[in-house]
CSV table of C-alpha atoms in Angstrom, one decimal:
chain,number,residue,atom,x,y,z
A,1,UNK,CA,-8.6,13.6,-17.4
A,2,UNK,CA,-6.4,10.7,-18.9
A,3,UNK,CA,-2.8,10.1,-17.7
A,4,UNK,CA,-1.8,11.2,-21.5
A,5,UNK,CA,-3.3,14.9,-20.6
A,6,UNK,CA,-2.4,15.2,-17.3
A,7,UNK,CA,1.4,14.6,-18.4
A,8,UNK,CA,0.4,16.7,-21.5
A,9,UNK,CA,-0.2,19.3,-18.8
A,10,UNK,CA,2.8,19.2,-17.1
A,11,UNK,CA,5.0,19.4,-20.5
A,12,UNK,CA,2.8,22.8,-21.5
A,13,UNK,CA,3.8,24.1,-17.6
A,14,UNK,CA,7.6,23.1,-17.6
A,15,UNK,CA,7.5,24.7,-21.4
A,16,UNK,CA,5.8,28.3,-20.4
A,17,UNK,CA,8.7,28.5,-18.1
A,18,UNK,CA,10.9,28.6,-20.8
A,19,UNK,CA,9.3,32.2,-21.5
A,20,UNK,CA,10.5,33.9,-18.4
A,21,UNK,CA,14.5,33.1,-19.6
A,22,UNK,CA,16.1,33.5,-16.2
A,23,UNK,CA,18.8,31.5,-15.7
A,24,UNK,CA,20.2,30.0,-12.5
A,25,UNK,CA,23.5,32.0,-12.7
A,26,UNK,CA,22.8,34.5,-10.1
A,27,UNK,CA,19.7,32.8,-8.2
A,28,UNK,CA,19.7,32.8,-5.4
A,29,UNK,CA,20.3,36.2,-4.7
A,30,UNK,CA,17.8,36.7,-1.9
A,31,UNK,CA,16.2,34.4,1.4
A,32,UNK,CA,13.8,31.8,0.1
A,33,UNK,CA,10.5,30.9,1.6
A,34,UNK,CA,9.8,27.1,2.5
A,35,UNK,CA,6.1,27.0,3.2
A,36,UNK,CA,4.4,24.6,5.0
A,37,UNK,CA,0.9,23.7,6.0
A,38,UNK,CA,1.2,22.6,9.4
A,39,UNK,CA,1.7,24.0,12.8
A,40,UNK,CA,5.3,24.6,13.9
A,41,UNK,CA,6.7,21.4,15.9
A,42,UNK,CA,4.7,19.2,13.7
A,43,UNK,CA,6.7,16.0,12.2
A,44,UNK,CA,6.4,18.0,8.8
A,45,UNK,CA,7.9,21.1,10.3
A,46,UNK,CA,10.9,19.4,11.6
A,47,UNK,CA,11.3,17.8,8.6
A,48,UNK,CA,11.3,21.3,6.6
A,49,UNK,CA,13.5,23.0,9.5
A,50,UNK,CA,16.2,20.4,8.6
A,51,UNK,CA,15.9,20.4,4.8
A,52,UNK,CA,16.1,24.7,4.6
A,53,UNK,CA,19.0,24.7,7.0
A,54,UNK,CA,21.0,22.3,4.8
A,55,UNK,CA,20.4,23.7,1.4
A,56,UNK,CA,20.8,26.9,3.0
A,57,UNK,CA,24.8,26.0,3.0
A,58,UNK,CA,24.8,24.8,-0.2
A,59,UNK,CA,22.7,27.9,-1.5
A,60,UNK,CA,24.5,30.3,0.1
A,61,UNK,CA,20.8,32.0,1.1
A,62,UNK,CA,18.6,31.3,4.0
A,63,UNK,CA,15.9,29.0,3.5
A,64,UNK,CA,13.5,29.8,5.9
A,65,UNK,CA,10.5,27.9,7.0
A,66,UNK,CA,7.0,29.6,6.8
A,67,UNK,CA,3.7,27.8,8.7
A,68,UNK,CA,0.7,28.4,7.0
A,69,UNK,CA,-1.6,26.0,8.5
A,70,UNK,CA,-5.3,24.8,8.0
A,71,UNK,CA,-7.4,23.6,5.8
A,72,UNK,CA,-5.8,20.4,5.3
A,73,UNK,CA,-2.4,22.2,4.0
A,74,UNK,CA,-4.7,24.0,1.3
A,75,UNK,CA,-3.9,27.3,2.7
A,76,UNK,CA,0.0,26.9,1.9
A,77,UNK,CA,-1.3,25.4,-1.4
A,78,UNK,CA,-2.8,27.7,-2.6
A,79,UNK,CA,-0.5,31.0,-1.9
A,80,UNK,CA,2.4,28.7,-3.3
A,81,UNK,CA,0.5,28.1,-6.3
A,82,UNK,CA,-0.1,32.4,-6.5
A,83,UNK,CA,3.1,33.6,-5.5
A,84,UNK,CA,5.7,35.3,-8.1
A,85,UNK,CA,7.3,31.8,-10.4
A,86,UNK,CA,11.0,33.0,-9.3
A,87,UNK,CA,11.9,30.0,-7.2
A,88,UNK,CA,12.2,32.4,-3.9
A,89,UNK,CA,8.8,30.5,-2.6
A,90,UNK,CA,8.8,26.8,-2.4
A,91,UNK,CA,6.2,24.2,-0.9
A,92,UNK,CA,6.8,21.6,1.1
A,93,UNK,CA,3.9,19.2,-0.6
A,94,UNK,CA,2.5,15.8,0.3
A,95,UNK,CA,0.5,13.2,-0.6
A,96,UNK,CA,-2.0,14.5,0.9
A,97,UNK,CA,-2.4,18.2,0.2
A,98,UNK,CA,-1.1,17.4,-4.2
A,99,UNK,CA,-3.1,14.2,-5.1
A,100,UNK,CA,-5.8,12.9,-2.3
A,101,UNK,CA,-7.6,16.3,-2.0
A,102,UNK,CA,-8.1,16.7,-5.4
A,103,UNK,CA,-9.7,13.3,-5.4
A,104,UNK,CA,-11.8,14.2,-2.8
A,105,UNK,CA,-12.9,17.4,-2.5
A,106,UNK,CA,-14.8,19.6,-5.0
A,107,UNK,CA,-14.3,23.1,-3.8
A,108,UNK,CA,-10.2,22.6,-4.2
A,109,UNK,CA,-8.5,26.5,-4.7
A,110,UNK,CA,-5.5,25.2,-6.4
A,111,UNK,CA,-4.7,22.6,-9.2
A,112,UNK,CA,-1.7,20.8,-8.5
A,113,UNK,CA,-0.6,19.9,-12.6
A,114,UNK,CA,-1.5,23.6,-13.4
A,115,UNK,CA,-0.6,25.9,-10.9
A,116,UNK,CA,2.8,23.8,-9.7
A,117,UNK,CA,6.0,22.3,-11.3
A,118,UNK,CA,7.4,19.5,-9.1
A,119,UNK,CA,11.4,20.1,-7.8
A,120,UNK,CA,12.1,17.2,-6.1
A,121,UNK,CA,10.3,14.0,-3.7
A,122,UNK,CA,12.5,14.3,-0.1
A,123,UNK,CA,10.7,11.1,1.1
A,124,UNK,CA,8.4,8.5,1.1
A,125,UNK,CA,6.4,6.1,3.7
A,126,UNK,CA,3.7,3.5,4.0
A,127,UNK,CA,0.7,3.0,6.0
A,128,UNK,CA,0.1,0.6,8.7
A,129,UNK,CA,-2.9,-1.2,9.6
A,130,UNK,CA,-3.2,-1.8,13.0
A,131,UNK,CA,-5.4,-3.0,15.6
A,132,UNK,CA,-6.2,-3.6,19.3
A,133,UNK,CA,-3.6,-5.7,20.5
A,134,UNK,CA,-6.5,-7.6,22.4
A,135,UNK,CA,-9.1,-7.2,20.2
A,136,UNK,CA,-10.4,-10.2,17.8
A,137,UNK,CA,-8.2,-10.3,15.2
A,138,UNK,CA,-4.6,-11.0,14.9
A,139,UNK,CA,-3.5,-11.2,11.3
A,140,UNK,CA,-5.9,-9.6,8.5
A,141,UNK,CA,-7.1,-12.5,7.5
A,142,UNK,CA,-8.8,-12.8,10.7
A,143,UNK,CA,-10.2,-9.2,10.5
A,144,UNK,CA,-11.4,-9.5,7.4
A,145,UNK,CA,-13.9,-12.4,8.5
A,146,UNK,CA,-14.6,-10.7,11.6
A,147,UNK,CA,-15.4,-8.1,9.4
A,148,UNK,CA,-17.9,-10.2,7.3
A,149,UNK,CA,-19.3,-11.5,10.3
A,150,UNK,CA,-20.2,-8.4,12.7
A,151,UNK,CA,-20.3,-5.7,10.3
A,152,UNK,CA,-22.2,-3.6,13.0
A,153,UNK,CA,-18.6,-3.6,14.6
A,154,UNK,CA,-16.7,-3.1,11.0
A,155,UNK,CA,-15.1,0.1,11.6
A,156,UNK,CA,-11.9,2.3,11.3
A,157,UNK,CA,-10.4,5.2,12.5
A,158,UNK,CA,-8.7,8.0,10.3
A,159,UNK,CA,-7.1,11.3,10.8
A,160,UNK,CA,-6.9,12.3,7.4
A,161,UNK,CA,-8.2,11.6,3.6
A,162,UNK,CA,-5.0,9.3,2.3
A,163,UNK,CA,-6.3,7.1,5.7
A,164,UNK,CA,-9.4,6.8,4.6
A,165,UNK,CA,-8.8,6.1,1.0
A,166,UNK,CA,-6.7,3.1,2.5
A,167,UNK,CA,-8.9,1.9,3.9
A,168,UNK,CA,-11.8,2.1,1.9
A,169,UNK,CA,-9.5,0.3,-0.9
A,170,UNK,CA,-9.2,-2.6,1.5
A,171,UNK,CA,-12.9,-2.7,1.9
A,172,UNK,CA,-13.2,-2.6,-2.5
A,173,UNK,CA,-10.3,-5.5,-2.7
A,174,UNK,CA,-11.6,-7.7,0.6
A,175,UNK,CA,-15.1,-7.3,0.1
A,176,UNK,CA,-15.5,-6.0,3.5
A,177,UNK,CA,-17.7,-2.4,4.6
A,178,UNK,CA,-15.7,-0.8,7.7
A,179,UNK,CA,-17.4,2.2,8.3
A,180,UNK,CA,-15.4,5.6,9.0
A,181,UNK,CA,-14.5,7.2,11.9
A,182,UNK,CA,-12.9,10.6,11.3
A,183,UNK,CA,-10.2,12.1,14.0
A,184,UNK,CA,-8.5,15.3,14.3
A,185,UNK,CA,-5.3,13.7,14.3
A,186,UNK,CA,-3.1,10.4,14.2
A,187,UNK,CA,-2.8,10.5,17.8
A,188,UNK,CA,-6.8,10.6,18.2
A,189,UNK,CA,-6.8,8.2,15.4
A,190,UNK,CA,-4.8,5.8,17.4
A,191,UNK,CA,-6.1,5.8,20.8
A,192,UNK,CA,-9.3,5.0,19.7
A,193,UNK,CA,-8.0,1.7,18.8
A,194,UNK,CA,-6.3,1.4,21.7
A,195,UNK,CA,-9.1,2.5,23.7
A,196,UNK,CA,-11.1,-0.2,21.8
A,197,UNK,CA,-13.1,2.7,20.5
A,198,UNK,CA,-12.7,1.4,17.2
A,199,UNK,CA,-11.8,-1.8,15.5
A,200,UNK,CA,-8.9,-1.1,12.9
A,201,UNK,CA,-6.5,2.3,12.0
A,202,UNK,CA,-4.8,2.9,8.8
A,203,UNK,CA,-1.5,5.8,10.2
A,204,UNK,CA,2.1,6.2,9.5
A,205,UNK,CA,4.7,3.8,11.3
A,206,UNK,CA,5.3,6.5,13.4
A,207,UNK,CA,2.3,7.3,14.9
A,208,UNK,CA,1.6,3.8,16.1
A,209,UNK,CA,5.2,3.3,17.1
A,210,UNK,CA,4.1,4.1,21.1
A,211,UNK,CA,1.3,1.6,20.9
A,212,UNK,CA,3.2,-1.3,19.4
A,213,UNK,CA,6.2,-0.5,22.3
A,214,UNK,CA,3.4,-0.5,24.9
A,215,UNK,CA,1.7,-3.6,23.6
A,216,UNK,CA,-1.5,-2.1,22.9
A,217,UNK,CA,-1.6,-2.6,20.1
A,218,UNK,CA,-0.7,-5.0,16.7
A,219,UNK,CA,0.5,-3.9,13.2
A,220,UNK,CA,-1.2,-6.6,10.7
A,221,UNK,CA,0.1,-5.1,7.5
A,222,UNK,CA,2.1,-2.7,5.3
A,223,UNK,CA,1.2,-1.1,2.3
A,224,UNK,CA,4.7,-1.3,1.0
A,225,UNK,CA,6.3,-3.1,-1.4
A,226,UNK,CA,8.9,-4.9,0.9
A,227,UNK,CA,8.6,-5.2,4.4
A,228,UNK,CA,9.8,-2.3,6.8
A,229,UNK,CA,12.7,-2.1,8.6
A,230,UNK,CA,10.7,-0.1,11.0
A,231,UNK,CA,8.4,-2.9,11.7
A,232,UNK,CA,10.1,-6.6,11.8
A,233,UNK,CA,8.2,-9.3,10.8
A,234,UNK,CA,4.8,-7.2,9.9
A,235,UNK,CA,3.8,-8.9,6.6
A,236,UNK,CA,3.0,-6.6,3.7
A,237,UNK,CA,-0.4,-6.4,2.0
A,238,UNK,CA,1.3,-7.7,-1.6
A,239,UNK,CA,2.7,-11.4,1.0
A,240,UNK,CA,-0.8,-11.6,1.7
A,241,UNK,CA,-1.6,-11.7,-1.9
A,242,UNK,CA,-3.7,-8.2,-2.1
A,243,UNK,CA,-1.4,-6.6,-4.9
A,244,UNK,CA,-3.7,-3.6,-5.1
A,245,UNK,CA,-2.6,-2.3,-1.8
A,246,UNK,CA,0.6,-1.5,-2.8
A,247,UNK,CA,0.8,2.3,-1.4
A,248,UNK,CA,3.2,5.0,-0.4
A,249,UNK,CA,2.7,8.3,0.9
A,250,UNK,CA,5.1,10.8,0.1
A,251,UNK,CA,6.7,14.0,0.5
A,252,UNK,CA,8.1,16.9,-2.0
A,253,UNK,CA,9.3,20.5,-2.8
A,254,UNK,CA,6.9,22.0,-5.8
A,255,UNK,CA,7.6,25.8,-7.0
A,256,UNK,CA,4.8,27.7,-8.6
A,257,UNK,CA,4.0,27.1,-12.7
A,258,UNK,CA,6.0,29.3,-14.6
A,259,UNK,CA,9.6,29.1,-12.6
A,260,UNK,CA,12.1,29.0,-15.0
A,261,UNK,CA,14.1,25.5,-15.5
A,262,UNK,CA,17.1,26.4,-14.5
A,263,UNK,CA,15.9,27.9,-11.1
A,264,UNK,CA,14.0,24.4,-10.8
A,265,UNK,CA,17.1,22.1,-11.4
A,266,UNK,CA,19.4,24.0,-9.2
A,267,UNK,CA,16.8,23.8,-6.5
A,268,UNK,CA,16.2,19.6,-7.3
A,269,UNK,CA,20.2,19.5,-6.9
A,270,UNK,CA,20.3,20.9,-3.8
A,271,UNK,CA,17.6,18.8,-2.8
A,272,UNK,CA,19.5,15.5,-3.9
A,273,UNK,CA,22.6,16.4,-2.0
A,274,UNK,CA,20.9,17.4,1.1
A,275,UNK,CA,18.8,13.8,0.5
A,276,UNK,CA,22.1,12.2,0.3
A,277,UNK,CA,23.7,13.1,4.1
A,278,UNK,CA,23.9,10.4,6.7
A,279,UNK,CA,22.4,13.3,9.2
A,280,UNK,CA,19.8,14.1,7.1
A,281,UNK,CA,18.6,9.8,6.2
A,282,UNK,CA,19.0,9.4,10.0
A,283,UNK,CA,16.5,12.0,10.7
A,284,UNK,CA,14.2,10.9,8.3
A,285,UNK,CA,14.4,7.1,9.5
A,286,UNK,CA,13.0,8.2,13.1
A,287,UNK,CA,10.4,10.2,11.3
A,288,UNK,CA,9.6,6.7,9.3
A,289,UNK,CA,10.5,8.3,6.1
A,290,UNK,CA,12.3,6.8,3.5
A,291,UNK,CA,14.8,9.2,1.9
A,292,UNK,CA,14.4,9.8,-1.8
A,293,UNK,CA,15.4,12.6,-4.4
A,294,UNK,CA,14.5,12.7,-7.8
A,295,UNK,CA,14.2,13.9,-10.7
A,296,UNK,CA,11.6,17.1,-11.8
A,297,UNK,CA,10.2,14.8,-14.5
A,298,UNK,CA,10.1,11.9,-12.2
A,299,UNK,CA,8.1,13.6,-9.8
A,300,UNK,CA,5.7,14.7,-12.1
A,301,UNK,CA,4.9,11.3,-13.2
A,302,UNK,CA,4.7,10.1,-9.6
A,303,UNK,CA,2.3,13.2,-9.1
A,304,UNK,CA,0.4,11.9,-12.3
A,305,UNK,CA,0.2,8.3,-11.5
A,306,UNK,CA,-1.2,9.1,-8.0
A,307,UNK,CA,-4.0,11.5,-9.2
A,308,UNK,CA,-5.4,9.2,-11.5
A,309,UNK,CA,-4.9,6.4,-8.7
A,310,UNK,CA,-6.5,8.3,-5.5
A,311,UNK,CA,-9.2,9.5,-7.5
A,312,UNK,CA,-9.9,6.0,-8.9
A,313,UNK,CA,-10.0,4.5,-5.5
A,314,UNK,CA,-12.3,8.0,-4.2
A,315,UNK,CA,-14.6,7.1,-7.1
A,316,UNK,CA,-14.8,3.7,-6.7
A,317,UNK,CA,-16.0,4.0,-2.8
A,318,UNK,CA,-17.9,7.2,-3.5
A,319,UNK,CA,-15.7,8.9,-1.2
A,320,UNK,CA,-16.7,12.6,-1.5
A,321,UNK,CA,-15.7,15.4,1.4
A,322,UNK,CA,-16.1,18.8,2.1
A,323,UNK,CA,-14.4,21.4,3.8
């Protein structure tokens, strides 16, 4: 599907919600349901907690947070996608679970540009590639010959599919063939590099913050535009002159196809303000997400833009998973 259809898409879905005619005026008038697809305690889970408590004041209705976890968020997907379009159930999406699954998997249970209308992005972060802090290579030009030159022991750990898209776009731009090695978790992911399990990891800033503190291990590069504050003096993959690795993962509230517009731009409001407080940006930092609010259209493009990108990079490296 081209980028023209899949924002053709989205118009049809914000327009169908025209049909329904509610207005915001008395919404909301009951508790809303934040969902989530992860386990309570979970970075993601924290990060929801805080949101629903804050636009609960400014909604004057409890937000409360509901775990549905498993299948790589597709279980709180999917009964997002097929509850009741009245903005009382909202998802707490991600890169992840909206635009790398799609691009991977075949036997998806939800469409994200059909059965969703993006509210609002709360956040956004880059990967890291790291390595052993002892291990051959100290900058990724380094790892990339090392690569070339023992691809027997060209590998990479990943705890998730954004991970290993990441990585597998480094191995399209560098000319390089890292194999995969698939963990649980970013914690599993990790230690196996700083187990010397494996040679290289693609995670979040935050999961590899204990192993850069301990020495263990090195962060070669960002997939960021700039560099981040998080991680002085780590180059980023565009300094190095690989434009194409330019990548951000991010983080959203999405309603289910069909909620009225008014319901869905008094829910990206509340989102902007709650985006906006110093407790809220201070939170995110130590999480190693980047506040950001925007718009419902803005969104959507993101959400466009990042389908067609994942699933060119999946294609590409004949990356192709199942549950």
């Amino acid at each position: 599907m081209t980028l023209t259809r899949f924002a053709a898409a989205f118009a049809t879905v914000a327009l169908s919600a025209v049909a329904f005619g509610a207005s915001a005026d008395d919404y909301p008038s009951k508790p809303i349901r934040l969902v989530v697809g992860f386990t309570a305690g979970g970075g993601s889970d924290i990060i929801a907690r805080l949101v629903a408590a804050k636009m609960s004041e400014g909604l004057n209705q409890r937000v409360v947070v509901e775990n549905r976890p498993g299948a790589l968020s597709m279980i709180a997907s999917e009964h997002v996608a097929k509850s009741a379009p009245d903005g009382y159930t909202v998802l707490l999406g991600a890169t992840g679970s909206m635009v790398v699954n799609p691009a991977v998997y075949s036997n998806m249970r939800y469409d994200t540009v059909k059965d969703f209308v993006p509210v609002s992005l709360i956040g956004t972060l880059p990967l890291v590639l790291a390595v052993n802090a002892n291990g051959p290579a100290r900058t990724v030009p380094e790892l990339i010959n090392y690569a070339k030159a023992n691809p027997g022991k060209a590998n990479y750990s990943s705890a998730a599919a954004p991970f290993q898209l990441a990585a597998e776009q480094l191995n399209l731009q560098a000319g390089t063939a890292f194999q995969n090695i698939s963990y649980k978790g970013s914690t599993d992911a990790v230690n196996a590099v700083m187990g010397n399990d494996v040679l290289a990891t693609f995670a979040d800033p935050v999961a590899i913050t204990a192993g850069l503190q301990s020495g263990k291990l090195r962060a070669l590069a960002v997939t960021s535009a700039k560099e981040d504050p998080s991680l002085p003096g780590v180059p980023t993959f565009q300094q190095l002159g690989m434009q194409n690795m330019d990548m951000r993962l991010w983080q959203g509230l999405l309603v289910p196809a069909g909620t009225p517009p008014a319901i869905v731009k008094r829910l990206q409001d509340e989102v902007a303000r709650v985006v906006a407080m110093p407790e809220v940006r201070t939170k995110f930092v130590s999480f190693g997400l980047e506040p950001v609010s925007s718009t419902s259209a803005e969104f959507s493009q993101q959400i466009v833009n990042d389908l067609a990108r994942w699933s060119g990079i999946a294609k590409a490296a004949n990356v192709k998973l199942e549950m």
